[in-house]
Short mmCIF file of C-alpha atoms in Angstrom, two decimals:
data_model
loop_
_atom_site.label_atom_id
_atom_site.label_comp_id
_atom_site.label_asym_id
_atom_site.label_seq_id
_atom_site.Cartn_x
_atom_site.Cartn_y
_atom_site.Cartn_z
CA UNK A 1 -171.27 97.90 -37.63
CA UNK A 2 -175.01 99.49 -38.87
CA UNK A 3 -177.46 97.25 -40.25
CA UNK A 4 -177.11 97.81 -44.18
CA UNK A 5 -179.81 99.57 -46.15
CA UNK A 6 -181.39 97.99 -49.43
CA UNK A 7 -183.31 99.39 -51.94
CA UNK A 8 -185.49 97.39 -54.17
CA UNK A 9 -185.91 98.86 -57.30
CA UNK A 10 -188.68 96.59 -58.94
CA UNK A 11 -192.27 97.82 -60.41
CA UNK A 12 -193.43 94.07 -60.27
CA UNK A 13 -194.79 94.53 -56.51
CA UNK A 14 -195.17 90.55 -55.90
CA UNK A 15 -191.64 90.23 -57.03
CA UNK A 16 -190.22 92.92 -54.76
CA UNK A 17 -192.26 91.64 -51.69
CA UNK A 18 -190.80 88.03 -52.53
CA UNK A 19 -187.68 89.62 -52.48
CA UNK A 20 -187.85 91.68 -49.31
CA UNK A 21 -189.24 88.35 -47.46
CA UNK A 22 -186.40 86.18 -48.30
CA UNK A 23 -183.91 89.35 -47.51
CA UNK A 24 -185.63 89.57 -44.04
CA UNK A 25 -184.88 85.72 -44.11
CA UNK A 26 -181.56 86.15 -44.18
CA UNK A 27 -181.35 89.18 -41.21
CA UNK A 28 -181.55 92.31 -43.00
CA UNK A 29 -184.57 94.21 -42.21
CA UNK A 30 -183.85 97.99 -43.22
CA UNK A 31 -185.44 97.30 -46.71
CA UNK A 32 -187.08 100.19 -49.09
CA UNK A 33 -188.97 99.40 -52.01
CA UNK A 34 -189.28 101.86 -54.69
CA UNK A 35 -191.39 101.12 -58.54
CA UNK A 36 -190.11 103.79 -60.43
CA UNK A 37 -187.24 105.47 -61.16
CA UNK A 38 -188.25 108.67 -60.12
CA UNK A 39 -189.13 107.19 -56.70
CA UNK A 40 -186.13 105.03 -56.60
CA UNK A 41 -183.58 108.56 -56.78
CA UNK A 42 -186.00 109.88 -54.10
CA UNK A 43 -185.37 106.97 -51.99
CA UNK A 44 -181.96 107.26 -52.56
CA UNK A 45 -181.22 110.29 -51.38
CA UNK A 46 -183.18 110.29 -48.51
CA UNK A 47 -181.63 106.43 -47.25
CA UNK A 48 -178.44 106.43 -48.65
CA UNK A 49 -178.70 102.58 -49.02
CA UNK A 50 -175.47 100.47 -48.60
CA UNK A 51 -176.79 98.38 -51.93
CA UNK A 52 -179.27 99.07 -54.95
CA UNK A 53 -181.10 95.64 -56.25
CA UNK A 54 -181.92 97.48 -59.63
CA UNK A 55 -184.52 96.32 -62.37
CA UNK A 56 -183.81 96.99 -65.81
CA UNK A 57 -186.88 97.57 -67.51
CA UNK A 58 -188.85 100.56 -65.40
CA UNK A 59 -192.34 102.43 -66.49
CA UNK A 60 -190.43 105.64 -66.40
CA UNK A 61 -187.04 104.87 -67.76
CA UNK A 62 -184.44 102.03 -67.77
CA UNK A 63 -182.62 101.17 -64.53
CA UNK A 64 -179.31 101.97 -66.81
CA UNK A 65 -179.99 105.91 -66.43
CA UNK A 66 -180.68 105.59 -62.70
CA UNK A 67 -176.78 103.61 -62.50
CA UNK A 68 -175.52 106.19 -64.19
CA UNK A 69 -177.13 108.97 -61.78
CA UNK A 70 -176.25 106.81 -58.75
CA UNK A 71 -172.26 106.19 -59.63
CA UNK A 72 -171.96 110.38 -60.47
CA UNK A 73 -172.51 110.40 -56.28
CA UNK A 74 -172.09 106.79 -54.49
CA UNK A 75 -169.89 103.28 -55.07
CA UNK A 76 -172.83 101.77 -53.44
CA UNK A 77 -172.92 98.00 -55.27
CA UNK A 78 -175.58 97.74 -57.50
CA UNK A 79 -177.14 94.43 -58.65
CA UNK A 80 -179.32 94.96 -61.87
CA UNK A 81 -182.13 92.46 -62.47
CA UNK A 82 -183.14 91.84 -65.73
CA UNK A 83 -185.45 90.20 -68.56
CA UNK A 84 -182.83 90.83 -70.88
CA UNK A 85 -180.44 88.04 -71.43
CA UNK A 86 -178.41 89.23 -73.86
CA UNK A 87 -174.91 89.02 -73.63
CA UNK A 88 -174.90 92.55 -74.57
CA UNK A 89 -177.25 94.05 -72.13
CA UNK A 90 -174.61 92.61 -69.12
CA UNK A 91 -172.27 93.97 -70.86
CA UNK A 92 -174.01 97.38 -70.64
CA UNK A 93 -175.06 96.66 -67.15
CA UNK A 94 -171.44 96.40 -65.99
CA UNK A 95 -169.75 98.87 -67.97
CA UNK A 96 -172.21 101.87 -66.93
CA UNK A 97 -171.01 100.64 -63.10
CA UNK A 98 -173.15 97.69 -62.43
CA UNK A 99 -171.56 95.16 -59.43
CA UNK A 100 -173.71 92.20 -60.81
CA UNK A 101 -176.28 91.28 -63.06
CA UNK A 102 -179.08 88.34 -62.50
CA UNK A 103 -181.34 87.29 -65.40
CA UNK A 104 -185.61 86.73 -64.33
CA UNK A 105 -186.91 84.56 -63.96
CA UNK A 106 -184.26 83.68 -60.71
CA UNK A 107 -185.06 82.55 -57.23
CA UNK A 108 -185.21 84.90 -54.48
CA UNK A 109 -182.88 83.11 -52.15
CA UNK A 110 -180.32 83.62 -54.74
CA UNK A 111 -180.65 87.35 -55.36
CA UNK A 112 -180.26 87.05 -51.24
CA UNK A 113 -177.51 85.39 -51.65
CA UNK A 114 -175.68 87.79 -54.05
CA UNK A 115 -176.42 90.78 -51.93
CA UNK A 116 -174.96 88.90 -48.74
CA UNK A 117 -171.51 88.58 -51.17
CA UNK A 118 -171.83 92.07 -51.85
CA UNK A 119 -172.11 93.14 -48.33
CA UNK A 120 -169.56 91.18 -47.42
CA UNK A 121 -167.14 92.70 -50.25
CA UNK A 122 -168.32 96.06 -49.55
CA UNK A 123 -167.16 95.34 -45.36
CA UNK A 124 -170.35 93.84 -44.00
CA UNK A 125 -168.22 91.18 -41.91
CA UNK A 126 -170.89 90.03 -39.40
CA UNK A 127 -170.10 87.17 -37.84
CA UNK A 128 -166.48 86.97 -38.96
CA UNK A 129 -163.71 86.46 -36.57
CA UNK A 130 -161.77 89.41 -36.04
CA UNK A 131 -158.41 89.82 -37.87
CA UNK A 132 -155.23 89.22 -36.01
CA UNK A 133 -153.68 92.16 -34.45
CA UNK A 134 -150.17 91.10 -36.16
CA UNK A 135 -151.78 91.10 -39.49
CA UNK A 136 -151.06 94.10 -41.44
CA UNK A 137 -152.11 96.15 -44.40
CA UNK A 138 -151.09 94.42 -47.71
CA UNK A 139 -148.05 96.76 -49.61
CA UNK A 140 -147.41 95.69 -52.96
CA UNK A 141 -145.60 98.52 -55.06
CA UNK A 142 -147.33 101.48 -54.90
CA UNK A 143 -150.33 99.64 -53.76
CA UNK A 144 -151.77 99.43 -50.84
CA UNK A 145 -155.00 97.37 -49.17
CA UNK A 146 -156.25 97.53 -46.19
CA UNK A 147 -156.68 94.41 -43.58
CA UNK A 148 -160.52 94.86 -44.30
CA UNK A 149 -159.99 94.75 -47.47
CA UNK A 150 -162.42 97.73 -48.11
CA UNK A 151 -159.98 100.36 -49.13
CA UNK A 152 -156.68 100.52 -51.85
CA UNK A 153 -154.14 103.57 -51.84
CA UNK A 154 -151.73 104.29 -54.54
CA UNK A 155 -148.99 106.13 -53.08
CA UNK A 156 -150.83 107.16 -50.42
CA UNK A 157 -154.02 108.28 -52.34
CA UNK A 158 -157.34 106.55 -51.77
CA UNK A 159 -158.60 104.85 -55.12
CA UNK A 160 -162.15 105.12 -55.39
CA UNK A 161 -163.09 102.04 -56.60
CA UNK A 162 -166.41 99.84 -56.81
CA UNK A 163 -166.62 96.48 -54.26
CA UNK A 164 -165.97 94.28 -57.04
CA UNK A 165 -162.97 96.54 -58.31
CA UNK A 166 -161.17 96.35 -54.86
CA UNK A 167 -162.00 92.57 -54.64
CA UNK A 168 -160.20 92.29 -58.14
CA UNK A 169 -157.29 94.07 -56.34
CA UNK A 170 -157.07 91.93 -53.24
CA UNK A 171 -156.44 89.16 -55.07
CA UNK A 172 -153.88 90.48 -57.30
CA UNK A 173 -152.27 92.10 -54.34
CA UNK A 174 -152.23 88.75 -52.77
CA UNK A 175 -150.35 86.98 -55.76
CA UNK A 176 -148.05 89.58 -57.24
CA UNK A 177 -146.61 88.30 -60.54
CA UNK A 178 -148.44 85.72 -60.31
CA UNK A 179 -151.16 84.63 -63.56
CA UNK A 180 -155.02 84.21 -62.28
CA UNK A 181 -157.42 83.00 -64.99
CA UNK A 182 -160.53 84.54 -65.67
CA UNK A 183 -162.18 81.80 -63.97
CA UNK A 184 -160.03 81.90 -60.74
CA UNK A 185 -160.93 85.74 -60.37
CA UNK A 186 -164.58 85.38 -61.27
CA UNK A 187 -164.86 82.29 -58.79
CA UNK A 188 -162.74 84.56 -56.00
CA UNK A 189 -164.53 87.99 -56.31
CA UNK A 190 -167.95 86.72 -57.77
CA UNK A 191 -167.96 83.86 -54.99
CA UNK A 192 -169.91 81.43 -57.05
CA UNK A 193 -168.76 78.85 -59.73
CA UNK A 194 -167.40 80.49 -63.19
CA UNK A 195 -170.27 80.16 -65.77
CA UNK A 196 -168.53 80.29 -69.06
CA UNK A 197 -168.09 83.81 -70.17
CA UNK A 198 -165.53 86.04 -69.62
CA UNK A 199 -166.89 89.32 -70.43
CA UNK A 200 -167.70 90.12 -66.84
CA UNK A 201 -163.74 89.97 -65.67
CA UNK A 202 -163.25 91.37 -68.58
CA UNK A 203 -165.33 94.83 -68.11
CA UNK A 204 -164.45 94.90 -64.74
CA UNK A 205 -160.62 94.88 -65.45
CA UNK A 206 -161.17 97.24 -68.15
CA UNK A 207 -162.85 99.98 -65.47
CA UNK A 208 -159.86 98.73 -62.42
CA UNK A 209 -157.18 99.95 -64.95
CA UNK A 210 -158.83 103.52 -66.36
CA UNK A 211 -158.26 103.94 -62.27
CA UNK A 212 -155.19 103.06 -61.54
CA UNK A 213 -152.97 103.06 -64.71
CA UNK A 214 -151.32 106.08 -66.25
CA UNK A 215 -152.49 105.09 -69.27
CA UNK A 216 -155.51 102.81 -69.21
CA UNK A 217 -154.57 101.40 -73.19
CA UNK A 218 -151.12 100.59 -72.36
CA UNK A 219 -151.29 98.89 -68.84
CA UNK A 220 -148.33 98.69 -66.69
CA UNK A 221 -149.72 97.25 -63.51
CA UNK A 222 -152.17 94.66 -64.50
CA UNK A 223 -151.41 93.03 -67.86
CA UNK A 224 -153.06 90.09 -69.91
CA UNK A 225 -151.65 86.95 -70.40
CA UNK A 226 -153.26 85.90 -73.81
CA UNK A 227 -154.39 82.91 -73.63
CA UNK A 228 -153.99 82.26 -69.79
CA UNK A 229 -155.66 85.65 -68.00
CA UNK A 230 -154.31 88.48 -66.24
CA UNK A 231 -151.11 89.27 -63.59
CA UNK A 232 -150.23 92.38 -61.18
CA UNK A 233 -146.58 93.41 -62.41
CA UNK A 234 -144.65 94.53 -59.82
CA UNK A 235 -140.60 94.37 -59.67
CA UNK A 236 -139.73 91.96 -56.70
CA UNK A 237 -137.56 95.03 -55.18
CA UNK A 238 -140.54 97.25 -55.26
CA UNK A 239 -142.76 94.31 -53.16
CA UNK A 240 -142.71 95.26 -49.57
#
């Protein structure tokens, strides 16, 4: 597979240099750093970038508007790094189509780390074994996920969903019927230990059904089990 593109959206230049060192630490050297967001779309366009590691707070504008421009064309993930620690701004980050959100100050070995999750959600398997050639695609109901896990049908029709969204799906597809807490899915899909708040499964569930339920207000597929978290409903005759 290509080496994957990153753009570093950060007007701090010692911070994004940091960061592009301890990226190239970890192997990936196709690295772009942009300061503004005007720059940043620029970039964009002209290396379609397999990730976006997006700061909030820009001297043109507010990473938020530049999500919002990149999600009308591209699922690329997008990490936003912020000042803000707010509850609220994550909450904003992730419902305009954010992937992840790290508060500064952080370490730059852990935004590394994040991106390599990301990549590897989003089908950067580098030095994974193979899968076995009598493993199949995953059919549950209507639903269907690839071995790579990087794509879900519904009756035959490619979902566009974010990496996050389809990693949400794996794991439902993978226990049909079956309750997973809020901290089992953030531990699963976020790959790191489950820090307290629920508002991040939460937005991200709230997006995964306005795409695949009839009716994103009264969900059939994946319901909430107050109290306990959520479960993929399927009819055991319609599992395949």
């Amino acid at each position: 597979m290509q080496e994957p593109t990153i753009l570093i959206v950060e007007d701090e230049a010692d911070l994004a240099n940091l960061l592009k060192i301890s990226l190239q630490k970890e192997g990936y050297q196709q690295i772009t750093i942009a300061g503004t967001i005007q720059n940043a779309w620029a970039s964009f366009q002209q290396t379609t970038p397999d990730i976006v590691l997006l700061d909030v707070m820009l001297p043109d504008g507010e990473g938020y508007d530049l999500c919002r421009r990149i999600r009308e064309v591209s699922h690329v993930p997008v990490l936003f790094m912020s000042a803000k620690t707010e509850e609220i701004d994550k909450i904003v980050g992730l419902a305009i189509g954010g992937d992840d959100y790290i508060t500064k100050p952080f370490s730059p070995k852990e935004v590394a780390y994040r991106v390599k999750a990301q990549l590897r959600r989003a089908g950067y398997q580098t030095q994974d074994a193979p899968a076995s050639s009598s493993e199949k695609a995953i059919q549950v109901g209507p639903f269907q996920l690839n071995i790579d896990e990087t794509e879900v049908q519904k009756d035959g029709v490619l979902l566009e969903l974010t990496a996050k969204e389809i990693g949400l799906m794996a794991c439902f597809m993978r226990n049909p019927n079956r309750i997973l807490s809020k901290e089992t899915l953030f531990e699963r899909v976020w790959g790191e230990g489950f820090f307290g708040s629920d508002n991040t499964v939460m937005v991200h569930i709230r997006r995964l059904r306005e795409k695949i339920e009839q009716d994103a207000s009264k969900p059939m597929y994946i319901t909430t089990v107050k109290g306990l978290g959520y479960k993929l409903v399927i009819p055991q005759e319609a599992q395949r």
